[in-house]
Every structure is written in structure tokens, then in C-alpha cells.
Tab-separated table of C-alpha atoms in Angstrom:
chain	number	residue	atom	x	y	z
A	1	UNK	CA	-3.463	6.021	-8.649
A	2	UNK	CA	-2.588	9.559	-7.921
A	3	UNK	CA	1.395	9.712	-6.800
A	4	UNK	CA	1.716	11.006	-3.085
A	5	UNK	CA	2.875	14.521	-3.003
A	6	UNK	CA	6.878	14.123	-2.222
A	7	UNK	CA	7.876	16.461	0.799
A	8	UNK	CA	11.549	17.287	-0.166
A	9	UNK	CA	12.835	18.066	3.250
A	10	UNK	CA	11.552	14.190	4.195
A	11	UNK	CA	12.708	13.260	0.631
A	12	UNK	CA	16.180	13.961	1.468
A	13	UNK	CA	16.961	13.375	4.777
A	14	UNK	CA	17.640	9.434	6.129
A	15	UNK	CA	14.537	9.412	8.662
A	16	UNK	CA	12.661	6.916	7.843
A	17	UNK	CA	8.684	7.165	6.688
A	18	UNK	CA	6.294	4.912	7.118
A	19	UNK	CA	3.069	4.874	5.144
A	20	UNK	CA	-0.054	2.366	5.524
A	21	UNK	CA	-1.980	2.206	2.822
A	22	UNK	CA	-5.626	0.057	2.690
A	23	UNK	CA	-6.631	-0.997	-0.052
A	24	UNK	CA	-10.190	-2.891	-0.655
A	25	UNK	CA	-10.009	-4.768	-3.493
A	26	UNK	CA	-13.403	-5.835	-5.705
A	27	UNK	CA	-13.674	-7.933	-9.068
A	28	UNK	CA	-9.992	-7.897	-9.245
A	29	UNK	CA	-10.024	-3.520	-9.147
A	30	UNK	CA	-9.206	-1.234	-6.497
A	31	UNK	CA	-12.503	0.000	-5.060
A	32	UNK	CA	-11.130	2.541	-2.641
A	33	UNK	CA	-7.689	2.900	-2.087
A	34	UNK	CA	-4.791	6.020	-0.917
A	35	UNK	CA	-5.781	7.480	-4.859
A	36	UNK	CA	-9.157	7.208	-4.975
A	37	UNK	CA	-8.908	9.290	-1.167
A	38	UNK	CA	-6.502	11.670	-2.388
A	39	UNK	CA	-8.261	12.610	-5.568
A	40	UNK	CA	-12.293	13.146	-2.953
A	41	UNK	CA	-9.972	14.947	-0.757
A	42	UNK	CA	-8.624	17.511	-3.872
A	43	UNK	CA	-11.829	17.613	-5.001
A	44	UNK	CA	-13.514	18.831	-1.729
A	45	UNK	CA	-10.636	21.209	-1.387
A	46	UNK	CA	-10.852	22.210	-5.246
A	47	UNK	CA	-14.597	22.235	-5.818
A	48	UNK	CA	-14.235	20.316	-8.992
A	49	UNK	CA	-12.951	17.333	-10.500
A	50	UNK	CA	-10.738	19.611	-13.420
A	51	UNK	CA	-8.857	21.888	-10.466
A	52	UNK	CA	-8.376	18.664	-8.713
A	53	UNK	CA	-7.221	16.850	-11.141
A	54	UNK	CA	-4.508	19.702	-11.695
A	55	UNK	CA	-3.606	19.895	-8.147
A	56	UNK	CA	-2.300	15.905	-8.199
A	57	UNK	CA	-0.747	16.329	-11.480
A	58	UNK	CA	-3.220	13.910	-13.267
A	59	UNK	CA	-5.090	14.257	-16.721
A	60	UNK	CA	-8.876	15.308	-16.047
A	61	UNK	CA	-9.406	12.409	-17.921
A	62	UNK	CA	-8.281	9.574	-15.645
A	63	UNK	CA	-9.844	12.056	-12.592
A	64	UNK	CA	-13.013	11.611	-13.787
A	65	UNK	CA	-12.934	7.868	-14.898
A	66	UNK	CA	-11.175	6.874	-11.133
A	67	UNK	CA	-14.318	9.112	-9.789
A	68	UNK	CA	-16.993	7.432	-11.948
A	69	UNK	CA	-15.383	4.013	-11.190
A	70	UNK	CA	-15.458	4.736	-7.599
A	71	UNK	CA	-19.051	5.949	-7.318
A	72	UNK	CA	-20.309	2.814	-9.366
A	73	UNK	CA	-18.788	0.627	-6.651
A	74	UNK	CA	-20.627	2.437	-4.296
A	75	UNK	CA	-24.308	1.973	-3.367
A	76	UNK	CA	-24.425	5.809	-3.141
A	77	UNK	CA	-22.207	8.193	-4.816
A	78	UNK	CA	-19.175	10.064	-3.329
A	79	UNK	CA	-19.784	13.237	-5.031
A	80	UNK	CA	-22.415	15.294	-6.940
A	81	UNK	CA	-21.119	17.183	-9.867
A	82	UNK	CA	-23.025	20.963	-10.933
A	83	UNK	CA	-23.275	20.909	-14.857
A	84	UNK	CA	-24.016	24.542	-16.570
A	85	UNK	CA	-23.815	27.871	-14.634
A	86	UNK	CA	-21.722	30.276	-14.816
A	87	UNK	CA	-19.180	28.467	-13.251
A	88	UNK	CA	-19.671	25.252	-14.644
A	89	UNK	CA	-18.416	21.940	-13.927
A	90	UNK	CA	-18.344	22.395	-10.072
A	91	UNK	CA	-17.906	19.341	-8.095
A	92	UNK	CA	-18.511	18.274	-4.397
A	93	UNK	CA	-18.446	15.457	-2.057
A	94	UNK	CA	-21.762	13.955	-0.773
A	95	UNK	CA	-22.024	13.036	2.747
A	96	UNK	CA	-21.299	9.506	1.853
A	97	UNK	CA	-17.777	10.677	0.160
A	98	UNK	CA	-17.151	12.313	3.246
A	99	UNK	CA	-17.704	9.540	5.515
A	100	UNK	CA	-15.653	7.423	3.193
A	101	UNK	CA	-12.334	9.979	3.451
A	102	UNK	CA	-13.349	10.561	7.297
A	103	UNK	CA	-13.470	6.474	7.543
A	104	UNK	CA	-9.591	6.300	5.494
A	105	UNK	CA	-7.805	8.415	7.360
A	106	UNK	CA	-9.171	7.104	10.826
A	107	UNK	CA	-7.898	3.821	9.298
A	108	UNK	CA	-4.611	4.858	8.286
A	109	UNK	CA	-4.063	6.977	11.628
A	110	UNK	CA	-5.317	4.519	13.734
A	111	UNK	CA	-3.359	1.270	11.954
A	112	UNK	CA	-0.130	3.312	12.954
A	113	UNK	CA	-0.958	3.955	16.010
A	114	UNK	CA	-1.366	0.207	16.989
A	115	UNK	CA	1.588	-0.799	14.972
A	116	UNK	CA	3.801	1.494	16.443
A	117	UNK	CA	5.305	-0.490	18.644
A	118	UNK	CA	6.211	-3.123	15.933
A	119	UNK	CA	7.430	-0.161	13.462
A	120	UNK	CA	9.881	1.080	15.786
A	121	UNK	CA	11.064	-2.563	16.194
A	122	UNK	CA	11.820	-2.654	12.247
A	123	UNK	CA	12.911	0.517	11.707
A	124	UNK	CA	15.810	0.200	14.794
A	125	UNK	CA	16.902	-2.575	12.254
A	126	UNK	CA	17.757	0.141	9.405
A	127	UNK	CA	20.925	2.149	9.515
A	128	UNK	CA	20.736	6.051	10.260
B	1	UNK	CA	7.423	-4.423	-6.233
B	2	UNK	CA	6.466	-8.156	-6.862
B	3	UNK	CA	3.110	-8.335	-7.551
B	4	UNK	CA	0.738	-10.160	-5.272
B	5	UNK	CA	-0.109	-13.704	-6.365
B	6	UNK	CA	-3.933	-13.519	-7.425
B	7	UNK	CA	-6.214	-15.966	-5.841
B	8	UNK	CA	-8.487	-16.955	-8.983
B	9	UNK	CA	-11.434	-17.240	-6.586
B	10	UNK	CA	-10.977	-14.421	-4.787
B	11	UNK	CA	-10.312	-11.857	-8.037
B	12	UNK	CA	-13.667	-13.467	-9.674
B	13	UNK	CA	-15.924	-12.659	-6.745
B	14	UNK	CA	-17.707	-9.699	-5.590
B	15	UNK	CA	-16.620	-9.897	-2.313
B	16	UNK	CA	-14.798	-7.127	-1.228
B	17	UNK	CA	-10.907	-8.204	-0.183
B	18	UNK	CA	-9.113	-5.890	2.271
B	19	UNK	CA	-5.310	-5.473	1.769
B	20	UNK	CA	-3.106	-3.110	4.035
B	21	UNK	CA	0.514	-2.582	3.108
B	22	UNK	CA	2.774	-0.779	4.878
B	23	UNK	CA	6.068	0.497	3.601
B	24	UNK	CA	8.731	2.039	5.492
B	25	UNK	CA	10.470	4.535	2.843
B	26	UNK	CA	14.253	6.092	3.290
B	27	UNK	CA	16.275	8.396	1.457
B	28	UNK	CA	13.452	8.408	-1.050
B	29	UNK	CA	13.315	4.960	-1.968
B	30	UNK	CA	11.043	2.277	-0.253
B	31	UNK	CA	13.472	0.412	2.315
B	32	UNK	CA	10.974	-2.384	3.709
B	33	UNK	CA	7.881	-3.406	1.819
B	34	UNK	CA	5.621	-5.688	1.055
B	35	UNK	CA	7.791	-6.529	-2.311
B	36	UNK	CA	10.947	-7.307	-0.309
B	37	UNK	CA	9.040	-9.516	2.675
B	38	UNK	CA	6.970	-11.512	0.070
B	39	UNK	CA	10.612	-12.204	-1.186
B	40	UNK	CA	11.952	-13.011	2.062
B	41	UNK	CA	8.707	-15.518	2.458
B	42	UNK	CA	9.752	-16.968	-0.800
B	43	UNK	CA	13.655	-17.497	-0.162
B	44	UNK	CA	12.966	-19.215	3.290
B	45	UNK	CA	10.435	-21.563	1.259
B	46	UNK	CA	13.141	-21.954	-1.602
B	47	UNK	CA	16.416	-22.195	0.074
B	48	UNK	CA	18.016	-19.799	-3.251
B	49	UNK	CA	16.984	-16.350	-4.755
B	50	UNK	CA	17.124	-17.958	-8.199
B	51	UNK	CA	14.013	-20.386	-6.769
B	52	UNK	CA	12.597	-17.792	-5.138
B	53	UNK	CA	12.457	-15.158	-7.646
B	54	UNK	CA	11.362	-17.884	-10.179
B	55	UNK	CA	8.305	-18.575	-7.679
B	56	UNK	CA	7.711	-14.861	-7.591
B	57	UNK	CA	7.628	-14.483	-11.707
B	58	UNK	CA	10.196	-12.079	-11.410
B	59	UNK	CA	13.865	-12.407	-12.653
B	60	UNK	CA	16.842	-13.311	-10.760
B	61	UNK	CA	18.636	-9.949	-11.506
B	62	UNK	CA	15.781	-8.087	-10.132
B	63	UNK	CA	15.051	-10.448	-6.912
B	64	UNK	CA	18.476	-9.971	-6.425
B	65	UNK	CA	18.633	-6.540	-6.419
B	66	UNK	CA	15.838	-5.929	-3.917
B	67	UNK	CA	17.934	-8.470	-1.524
B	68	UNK	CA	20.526	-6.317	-2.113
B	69	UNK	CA	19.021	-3.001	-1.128
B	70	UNK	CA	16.864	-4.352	1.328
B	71	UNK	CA	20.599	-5.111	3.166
B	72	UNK	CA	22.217	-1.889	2.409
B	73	UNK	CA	19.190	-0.742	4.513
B	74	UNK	CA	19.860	-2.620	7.447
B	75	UNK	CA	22.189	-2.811	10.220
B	76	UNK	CA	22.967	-6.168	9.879
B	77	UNK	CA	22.092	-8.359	7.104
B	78	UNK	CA	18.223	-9.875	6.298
B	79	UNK	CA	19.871	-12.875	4.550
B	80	UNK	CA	22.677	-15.424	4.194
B	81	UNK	CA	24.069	-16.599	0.840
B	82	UNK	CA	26.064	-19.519	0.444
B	83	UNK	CA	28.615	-19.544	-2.756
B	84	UNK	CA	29.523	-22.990	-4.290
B	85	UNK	CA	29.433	-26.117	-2.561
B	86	UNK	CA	27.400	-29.042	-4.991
B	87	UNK	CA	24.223	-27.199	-4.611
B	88	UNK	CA	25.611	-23.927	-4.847
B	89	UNK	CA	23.893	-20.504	-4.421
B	90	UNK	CA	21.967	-21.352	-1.642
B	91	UNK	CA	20.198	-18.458	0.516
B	92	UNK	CA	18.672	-18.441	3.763
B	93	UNK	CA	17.040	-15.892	6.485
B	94	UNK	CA	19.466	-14.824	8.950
B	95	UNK	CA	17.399	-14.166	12.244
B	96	UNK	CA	16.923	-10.692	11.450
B	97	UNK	CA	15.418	-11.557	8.269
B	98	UNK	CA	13.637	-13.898	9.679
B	99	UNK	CA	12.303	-10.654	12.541
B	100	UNK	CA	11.749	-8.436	9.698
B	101	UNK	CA	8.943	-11.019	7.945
B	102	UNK	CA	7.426	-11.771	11.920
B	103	UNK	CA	7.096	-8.132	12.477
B	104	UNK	CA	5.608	-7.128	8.763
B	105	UNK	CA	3.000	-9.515	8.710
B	106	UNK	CA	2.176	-9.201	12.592
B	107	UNK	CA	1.701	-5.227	10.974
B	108	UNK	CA	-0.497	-6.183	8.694
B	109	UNK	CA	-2.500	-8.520	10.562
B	110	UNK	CA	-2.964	-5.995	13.715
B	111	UNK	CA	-3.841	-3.309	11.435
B	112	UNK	CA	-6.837	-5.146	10.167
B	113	UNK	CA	-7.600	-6.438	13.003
B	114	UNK	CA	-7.942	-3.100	14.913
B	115	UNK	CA	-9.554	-1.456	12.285
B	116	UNK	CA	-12.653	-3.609	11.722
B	117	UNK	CA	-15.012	-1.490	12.193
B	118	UNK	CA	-14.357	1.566	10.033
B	119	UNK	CA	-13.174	-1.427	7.467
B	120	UNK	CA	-16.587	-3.161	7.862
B	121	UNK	CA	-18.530	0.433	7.700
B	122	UNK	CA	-16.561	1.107	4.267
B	123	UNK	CA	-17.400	-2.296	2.856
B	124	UNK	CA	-21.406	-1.343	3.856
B	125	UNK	CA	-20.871	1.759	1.515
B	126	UNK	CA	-19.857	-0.622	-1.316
B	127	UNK	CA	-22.764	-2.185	-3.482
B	128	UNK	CA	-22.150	-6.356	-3.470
């Protein structure tokens, strides 16, 4: 999975950070989880898999297997890839890999929300 | 991180299995996660980190070490180790160890529960 981009000022200072992460889990492999959304979300931004993969700091090679083991777990795939032309190798996210980034971050947004109350609880536990 | 005890049943199936895990993260390392409460979980069923860690796979030095950060992190101490005595090494959950689990797992368990239906439309995506 893709390492999440490290935001120095947060990095360094004592606030604390919290992070949800969903994972769904299928024959014992992560089917979609925070690197598979990462890596659809570089690639929409990107417009293919190779300028993605740069952009997380990951081989092209494990890009493209995490992409082709994500759209096999899919009944429809997540993104449709442009071979030959001039500029080659293009990559974009079908409406399905859309709704499944769309669908993750209203998960992830909306799990903190609820939980904030709870959150707060643990993190007045923590020293400053 | 301990890793998460695999239910044999669950790993062979192809039904999808939904895990959210939320980690709180300070001064750049993770201060509360679901490592550290699965270790908590285990001391108060254990009564000692050795038996704990042991349950866990993992070694004493390193179940001990995440004890010992997890700690550092708080105001006031997750856990209570008793030295000597016949038994000897003993370790128990003070009441805010005993908070910290409550509130993690009532996280986790809100989180999915609110989230159902963008879970559930995610799992639709997925081929069984």
C-alpha cells in the first residue's frame, strides 16, 4: 500500500492526528483499502498509471499490479487505460472508480464525524 | 503493529470482511492503535505482558515496548505492573486502560455502523 504523504508541519508538532482507515478484506487480500484509493485518486489527477505511480513514490510496477488486482475484484473496472497514440499509456477512472473514491472518502469523513465525540475523549488522555 | 488473528473461515471465503482502524498518530509516531488496544485486550485476558505478547505471537521485548510508549503517550498510565511477589510480573488495566479499549472499539463499531450504506454500496461493486 502506497505510504500517506507525511505533512511536516503536522509531522513535527505534538497535535495529535487521527486517521480512519476501511479496509474490505476478500480471500484473505485487501480489495479496496486507503492505497488502492490513493493510487485511483493519483491516477485521475495524473492521467496515467506511470505519472501516478511517480507521484506516491511507488514502482510502476506494483501501480499497475495493485490496479489490475483491484479491477479483478470488481464486477466492473475502476479505470480504462488508452494504449498507442501519441501520448500513450494514458489512464482514467471509469464512473465506477469514481463512485468507489467518492464512496471512501464519504466513509472516512463521515466515520470521524460520528466518532468525534469518542476521539476527543481518547485523545484528552494523551499528554500535549 | 500486531497482526490481526486470522479467522480460517473467514480468510477462505469470498465474502467480503469490513475492517476500520483508526489510529491516533503524535509526534510522528502512531500513539493509540489498533496494535496497542489488541494488546491491552490481551493483557486484561492474561494478567502479564509475557502471556499476553505470547498470545499475540509477538515477543515480550516488543509487547513491552508498545506498553511502554503507549504510556509515555498518556497522561496517566494505561497499565499496572506488579514486580515480584510468587507469581511475579503480573500486569493489569488501570481504569484508563481499561477507557482507552471501551472507547477504541466503541470507534470502530460506530464507524461501521454509521457507514452501512456507502459500505454495503462498495461491497455491490465487488464481484462475489
Amino acid at each position: 500500500m502506497a505510504k500517506s504523504v507525511k505533512d511536516p508541519a503536522t509531522s513535527l508538532s505534538r497535535q495529535p492526528e487521527v486517521r480512519f482507515r476501511m479496509r474490505i478484506r476478500q480471500a484473505d487480500a485487501v480489495a479496496i483499502g486507503p492505497g488502492k484509493i490513493d493510487l485511483l485518486e493519483a491516477v485521475r489527477q495524473q492521467g496515467s498509471i506511470s505519472a501516478a505511480a511517480r507521484s506516491l513514490g511507488m514502482s510502476y510496477r506494483r501501480a499497475w499490479l495493485l490496479i489490475d488486482e483491484l479491477n479483478r475484484t470488481l464486477k466492473a473496472p475502476a479505470t480504462s487505460s488508452e494504449t498507442g497514440g501519441s501520448a500513450g499509456g494514458g489512464c482514467v477512472l471509469t464512473p465506477v472508480g469514481e463512485k468507489i473514491v467518492r464512496l471512501y472518502r464519504e466513509i472516512e469523513a463521515e466515520a470521524a464525524r460520528t466518532c468525534a465525540p469518542q476521539i476527543s475523549a481518547l485523545t484528552k488522555l494523551m499528554k500535549r
